[in-house]
Amino acid sequence: MFRTALRNVLAHKARLLMTVLAVMLGVAFVSGTLVFTSTISDAFRTSSEKSFDHVDVALTPPSADGPPGTRAKDPRLDGTTLGTVSRLPGAASVTGTVDGFTAIGDKDGKLIGSGESRGSNYFPGKDGKDARYPMKQGAAPTGPDQFALDAGTAAKGGYHVGDTVRISADGPVRQQKLTGIFTTDDGRVAAGGSLALFDTRTAQQLLGLSGGYSQIDVEAAAGTSQAALRQAIGKALPKDSATTITGKELADLQAKAIDHDMEGMKTALLAFAAVALFVGIFLIANTFTMLVAQRTKELALMRAVGASRRQVTRSVLIEAFLVGAIAGVSGLVAGIGIAAVLREVLNGFVAKFPEGPLVVSPSTAVAALGIGIVITVLAAWLPARRGAKVPPVAAMNSVHAVATTKSLLVRNILGALVAGIGTASVVVATSVYDGDDSSKIMLGGGGMLLLVGVFILTPLLSRPLIALATPVLRAFGISGLLARQNALRNPRRTATTASALMIGLTLITGMTVIAGSTQKGIDKMAVDALKADYTVSIQGNTQLPTTAEKKVRDVPGVTALTPLRAGTATIGTGSAARQPTELTGVDGAQFGSLVRLDISEGSLGTLRGERVLVDEDTAGKNGWRAGSRLPVTFEDGKKATLTVSGLYQGNEMLNGVFLDNRTLAPHQKDISDKQLLVKMAGGATDAHKDDLVEALGKNPAVTVADKKDVSNAIASMFTLLLNMLYGLLAMAVIVAVLGVINTLAMSVFERSQEIGMLRAIGLDRRGIKRMVRLESLVISLFGGVLGVGLGVFMGWAVGQLIGAHLPTYELVLPWARMGLFLGLAALVGVLAALWPAFRAARLNMLAAIKAE
């Protein structure tokens, strides 16, 4: 039986090629994902380990005592700690690090870098150099007006040694002279971030750590272990003055963090690979169904001369095994190429990854080979079993060729039940969703059942849907009518072929509906929540200096302005006291003219004195209502009683507890603003925006955004996400194309005699080509219509869950995109038919008529 299977594989190389390609593409995506993520993880891990080469013990400021989220009393290590550690016998070298946010502006004043923008200090050792940052050009900074810049950022900004650069270190904008350009193994810089270096004294002043350090790194002397050095440091320093960690522990934590960060990307890529493989299953099952049908008499003869059902089944499965093995090996090779290309593409457009070799682990090779074989054998098992069950005498007379009415009835009943359960699960999940995971699981499971149910029902659905195309097909004469009959002749085959395309378009359409609707909801939220013309904010999770408010208020044309100032207070007394609650201070007199709040209880009025506004969620959790009196303890320990004057519906932009800044500010030691809301006479204009940017010193870290900017940022984010999803789902569409090509090619071979007869009675080659093309077009559009319809339904269902968290969410049907997707399905049909149509037209009519 093995020799028979091998002979059949070699005899049907052309027919099995499409199956090999389909499985290979799916396996290539899986193996490429595994190779890519392993390569990037290994590169980041190697890069981070290099940065820990000279770190045996690291000291960080002690954690704060108190509720989670509260800051340490002094988030720095002082010079005394550095001196104490430096004098330890086991310490060979000690490096004090200062770290903080620093934005670098390009020559137009705009922020450079797509990642983390940081500033640090150049800490020279005994040789006058800092081994962490070797200078590529120029020299290290030594004065308050000097700095050095990483080579990548310098290249992006077009800067050279000696240039003057606009920077923003923890807020204010400064002019610094570039004295040096350095290289670094820092993974954050490799990922697209920027790094500026100052001398230690300047860094401490600019980054808010006057006289202190963010971290102290210690290298052990020869013969001293990391554990021994850590113990010696613990004995030398006062208790709880610093937190210590060994270099090995740092490296292990970094490795875990890298693996955790890569896990999401790996899961997403593998999900798309799974879709491609799932679509490939239809192609494989279709191919082996047709192969078994074409070899019915051959299998019957084997049964007649003594082969058992098990042997016949085994023969077909051995063929599938050989095809899967070939696809697995070729998929692994292709996957390595995909990983290399993917790394280069993402390096150029998304992020910069550290250099490193491609990593192909043994587990990746085993997975590629195993997936190729398992998927192919499983998909071929049902056709093999069905072919082996046909009695030899019936097979020789081909009475098995047409599915029985009973089998189709059972299939339709089963499909209706599965689709009905799936639809009911989706509807129930959207109706009872209250934020828990069970509804999400029910929705996902219901969606899968619905997809499977529709697949089972596609033979039944094919007749009425394809019948709708009859008037159009009739316009093409006899070729159109024959194409319709051929598409309906074997509804199971038509259904299997169309289902592959249906799955791909279901996902593409669903994601487009969800993304477009979410974008519209967020856009609407931004427009509805704000009356202000501009929002002013600063990047890097830092706070705007209070001077920003004064500078903006002095800009001509400003009619209303409020800062959004962060603060905290403990609400309640004694055992009823709650965790510190975040407060937002505003200009109570002007707040109402800058925001549009949906007040559900009480009123907005004018915030002053003890009055506060609270969002409904916060009020509901604490049992507050309009008029509730709240005893509070502010940051400085002073107590007061606040009154809830109104409840409002919160959203992502405006939520929490609002009160007047004149009430909050006297209790704050450090006053700074997280955002400014600005209204201008005449509304948002380019001139007003330029005036605000100019007033703020063209600070590269500061963003002045109007509602259009917010909308464009949202749109660009969703466009990038959708383009990435379309690129990944293209794999499934390619596999679907292969499926259509394979089905048509094998159908042409199966109908050789019929095509020869048509040629003989007068249908020319052009008519034959048109017949095959129209058949392919009808099948592809059938799959496209089902896919777009299911995609809209699933997009609506997922949107119901999103709407529970985003009140402004509204369903948006992208009619133009859906038309484009149907056009894509039609194009798939036209392209897929090129080779089969050419092959059908080239058949020799006399040889075809004599064909068995």
PDB file of C-alpha atoms in Angstrom, residues 635-749:
ATOM      1  CA  GLU A 635      -2.184  65.423  50.847  1.00  0.00           C
ATOM      2  CA  ASP A 636      -0.977  67.866  53.522  1.00  0.00           C
ATOM      3  CA  GLY A 637      -3.069  66.108  56.181  1.00  0.00           C
ATOM      4  CA  LYS A 638      -5.672  68.877  56.474  1.00  0.00           C
ATOM      5  CA  LYS A 639      -9.322  67.867  56.553  1.00  0.00           C
ATOM      6  CA  ALA A 640     -12.418  69.306  54.886  1.00  0.00           C
ATOM      7  CA  THR A 641     -15.936  68.320  53.842  1.00  0.00           C
ATOM      8  CA  LEU A 642     -16.871  68.382  50.148  1.00  0.00           C
ATOM      9  CA  THR A 643     -20.383  68.294  48.696  1.00  0.00           C
ATOM     10  CA  VAL A 644     -21.322  66.411  45.505  1.00  0.00           C
ATOM     11  CA  SER A 645     -23.081  69.058  43.403  1.00  0.00           C
ATOM     12  CA  GLY A 646     -23.641  66.816  40.372  1.00  0.00           C
ATOM     13  CA  LEU A 647     -23.114  63.408  38.756  1.00  0.00           C
ATOM     14  CA  TYR A 648     -22.081  63.079  35.099  1.00  0.00           C
ATOM     15  CA  GLN A 649     -21.522  60.287  32.599  1.00  0.00           C
ATOM     16  CA  GLY A 650     -17.761  59.791  32.374  1.00  0.00           C
ATOM     17  CA  ASN A 651     -15.717  58.674  29.378  1.00  0.00           C
ATOM     18  CA  GLU A 652     -12.104  58.062  28.441  1.00  0.00           C
ATOM     19  CA  MET A 653     -11.415  61.806  28.197  1.00  0.00           C
ATOM     20  CA  LEU A 654     -13.258  63.151  31.236  1.00  0.00           C
ATOM     21  CA  ASN A 655     -13.848  61.117  34.387  1.00  0.00           C
ATOM     22  CA  GLY A 656     -13.236  61.140  38.126  1.00  0.00           C
ATOM     23  CA  VAL A 657     -13.733  63.873  40.728  1.00  0.00           C
ATOM     24  CA  PHE A 658     -13.523  67.558  39.655  1.00  0.00           C
ATOM     25  CA  LEU A 659     -13.130  70.491  42.038  1.00  0.00           C
ATOM     26  CA  ASP A 660     -11.933  74.073  41.923  1.00  0.00           C
ATOM     27  CA  ASN A 661      -8.153  74.618  41.882  1.00  0.00           C
ATOM     28  CA  ARG A 662      -8.504  77.291  44.543  1.00  0.00           C
ATOM     29  CA  THR A 663      -9.753  74.547  46.866  1.00  0.00           C
ATOM     30  CA  LEU A 664      -7.103  71.990  45.853  1.00  0.00           C
ATOM     31  CA  ALA A 665      -3.934  74.093  45.388  1.00  0.00           C
ATOM     32  CA  PRO A 666      -3.417  75.189  49.047  1.00  0.00           C
ATOM     33  CA  HIS A 667      -2.987  71.516  50.015  1.00  0.00           C
ATOM     34  CA  GLN A 668      -0.392  70.674  47.305  1.00  0.00           C
ATOM     35  CA  LYS A 669       3.363  70.931  47.685  1.00  0.00           C
ATOM     36  CA  ASP A 670       4.245  70.512  43.992  1.00  0.00           C
ATOM     37  CA  ILE A 671       1.749  72.113  41.619  1.00  0.00           C
ATOM     38  CA  SER A 672       1.752  71.060  37.963  1.00  0.00           C
ATOM     39  CA  ASP A 673      -0.840  70.475  35.253  1.00  0.00           C
ATOM     40  CA  LYS A 674      -1.444  67.349  33.165  1.00  0.00           C
ATOM     41  CA  GLN A 675      -3.375  69.227  30.465  1.00  0.00           C
ATOM     42  CA  LEU A 676      -4.750  72.619  29.453  1.00  0.00           C
ATOM     43  CA  LEU A 677      -8.108  73.208  27.765  1.00  0.00           C
ATOM     44  CA  VAL A 678      -8.173  76.378  25.656  1.00  0.00           C
ATOM     45  CA  LYS A 679     -10.947  78.232  23.832  1.00  0.00           C
ATOM     46  CA  MET A 680     -10.098  80.911  21.277  1.00  0.00           C
ATOM     47  CA  ALA A 681     -12.074  83.761  19.761  1.00  0.00           C
ATOM     48  CA  GLY A 682     -13.006  82.653  16.258  1.00  0.00           C
ATOM     49  CA  GLY A 683     -12.437  78.959  16.981  1.00  0.00           C
ATOM     50  CA  ALA A 684      -9.528  76.728  15.922  1.00  0.00           C
ATOM     51  CA  THR A 685      -7.378  78.182  13.145  1.00  0.00           C
ATOM     52  CA  ASP A 686      -3.833  77.554  11.931  1.00  0.00           C
ATOM     53  CA  ALA A 687      -2.846  81.038  13.108  1.00  0.00           C
ATOM     54  CA  HIS A 688      -4.159  80.427  16.638  1.00  0.00           C
ATOM     55  CA  LYS A 689      -2.361  77.082  16.782  1.00  0.00           C
ATOM     56  CA  ASP A 690       0.900  78.701  15.677  1.00  0.00           C
ATOM     57  CA  ASP A 691       0.462  81.390  18.343  1.00  0.00           C
ATOM     58  CA  LEU A 692       0.074  78.740  21.079  1.00  0.00           C
ATOM     59  CA  VAL A 693       3.074  76.746  19.863  1.00  0.00           C
ATOM     60  CA  GLU A 694       5.165  79.921  19.734  1.00  0.00           C
ATOM     61  CA  ALA A 695       4.056  80.985  23.236  1.00  0.00           C
ATOM     62  CA  LEU A 696       5.147  77.607  24.621  1.00  0.00           C
ATOM     63  CA  GLY A 697       8.621  78.041  23.141  1.00  0.00           C
ATOM     64  CA  LYS A 698       8.207  75.521  20.295  1.00  0.00           C
ATOM     65  CA  ASN A 699       8.725  72.819  22.873  1.00  0.00           C
ATOM     66  CA  PRO A 700       9.159  69.417  21.100  1.00  0.00           C
ATOM     67  CA  ALA A 701       7.558  67.634  24.065  1.00  0.00           C
ATOM     68  CA  VAL A 702       4.403  69.771  24.074  1.00  0.00           C
ATOM     69  CA  THR A 703       1.443  68.858  21.855  1.00  0.00           C
ATOM     70  CA  VAL A 704      -1.148  71.459  20.852  1.00  0.00           C
ATOM     71  CA  ALA A 705      -4.086  69.570  19.336  1.00  0.00           C
ATOM     72  CA  ASP A 706      -7.461  70.670  18.020  1.00  0.00           C
ATOM     73  CA  LYS A 707     -10.396  68.305  17.462  1.00  0.00           C
ATOM     74  CA  LYS A 708      -9.260  67.625  13.900  1.00  0.00           C
ATOM     75  CA  ASP A 709      -5.818  66.599  15.196  1.00  0.00           C
ATOM     76  CA  VAL A 710      -7.440  64.220  17.686  1.00  0.00           C
ATOM     77  CA  SER A 711      -9.595  62.759  14.912  1.00  0.00           C
ATOM     78  CA  ASN A 712      -6.618  62.384  12.556  1.00  0.00           C
ATOM     79  CA  ALA A 713      -4.554  60.675  15.258  1.00  0.00           C
ATOM     80  CA  ILE A 714      -7.381  58.215  15.897  1.00  0.00           C
ATOM     81  CA  ALA A 715      -7.864  57.630  12.161  1.00  0.00           C
ATOM     82  CA  SER A 716      -4.155  57.050  11.522  1.00  0.00           C
ATOM     83  CA  MET A 717      -3.960  54.578  14.402  1.00  0.00           C
ATOM     84  CA  PHE A 718      -6.896  52.547  13.089  1.00  0.00           C
ATOM     85  CA  THR A 719      -5.685  52.783   9.481  1.00  0.00           C
ATOM     86  CA  LEU A 720      -2.279  51.396  10.472  1.00  0.00           C
ATOM     87  CA  LEU A 721      -3.917  48.613  12.478  1.00  0.00           C
ATOM     88  CA  LEU A 722      -6.296  47.704   9.653  1.00  0.00           C
ATOM     89  CA  ASN A 723      -3.527  47.696   7.042  1.00  0.00           C
ATOM     90  CA  MET A 724      -1.512  45.302   9.205  1.00  0.00           C
ATOM     91  CA  LEU A 725      -4.575  43.062   9.646  1.00  0.00           C
ATOM     92  CA  TYR A 726      -5.293  43.127   5.916  1.00  0.00           C
ATOM     93  CA  GLY A 727      -1.706  42.128   5.204  1.00  0.00           C
ATOM     94  CA  LEU A 728      -1.891  39.219   7.638  1.00  0.00           C
ATOM     95  CA  LEU A 729      -5.301  38.039   6.407  1.00  0.00           C
ATOM     96  CA  ALA A 730      -4.055  38.181   2.817  1.00  0.00           C
ATOM     97  CA  MET A 731      -2.470  34.813   3.562  1.00  0.00           C
ATOM     98  CA  ALA A 732      -5.922  33.270   4.026  1.00  0.00           C
ATOM     99  CA  VAL A 733      -7.172  34.894   0.805  1.00  0.00           C
ATOM    100  CA  ILE A 734      -4.167  33.540  -1.117  1.00  0.00           C
ATOM    101  CA  VAL A 735      -4.933  30.053   0.179  1.00  0.00           C
ATOM    102  CA  ALA A 736      -8.568  30.533  -0.888  1.00  0.00           C
ATOM    103  CA  VAL A 737      -7.392  31.514  -4.386  1.00  0.00           C
ATOM    104  CA  LEU A 738      -5.343  28.340  -4.563  1.00  0.00           C
ATOM    105  CA  GLY A 739      -8.439  26.419  -3.521  1.00  0.00           C
ATOM    106  CA  VAL A 740     -10.501  27.858  -6.370  1.00  0.00           C
ATOM    107  CA  ILE A 741      -7.708  27.163  -8.886  1.00  0.00           C
ATOM    108  CA  ASN A 742      -7.316  23.614  -7.622  1.00  0.00           C
ATOM    109  CA  THR A 743     -11.055  22.866  -7.703  1.00  0.00           C
ATOM    110  CA  LEU A 744     -11.495  24.237 -11.210  1.00  0.00           C
ATOM    111  CA  ALA A 745      -8.392  22.493 -12.546  1.00  0.00           C
ATOM    112  CA  MET A 746      -9.476  19.129 -11.162  1.00  0.00           C
ATOM    113  CA  SER A 747     -13.067  19.771 -12.294  1.00  0.00           C
ATOM    114  CA  VAL A 748     -11.819  20.427 -15.823  1.00  0.00           C
ATOM    115  CA  PHE A 749      -9.897  17.147 -15.707  1.00  0.00           C
TER     116      PHE A 749
END
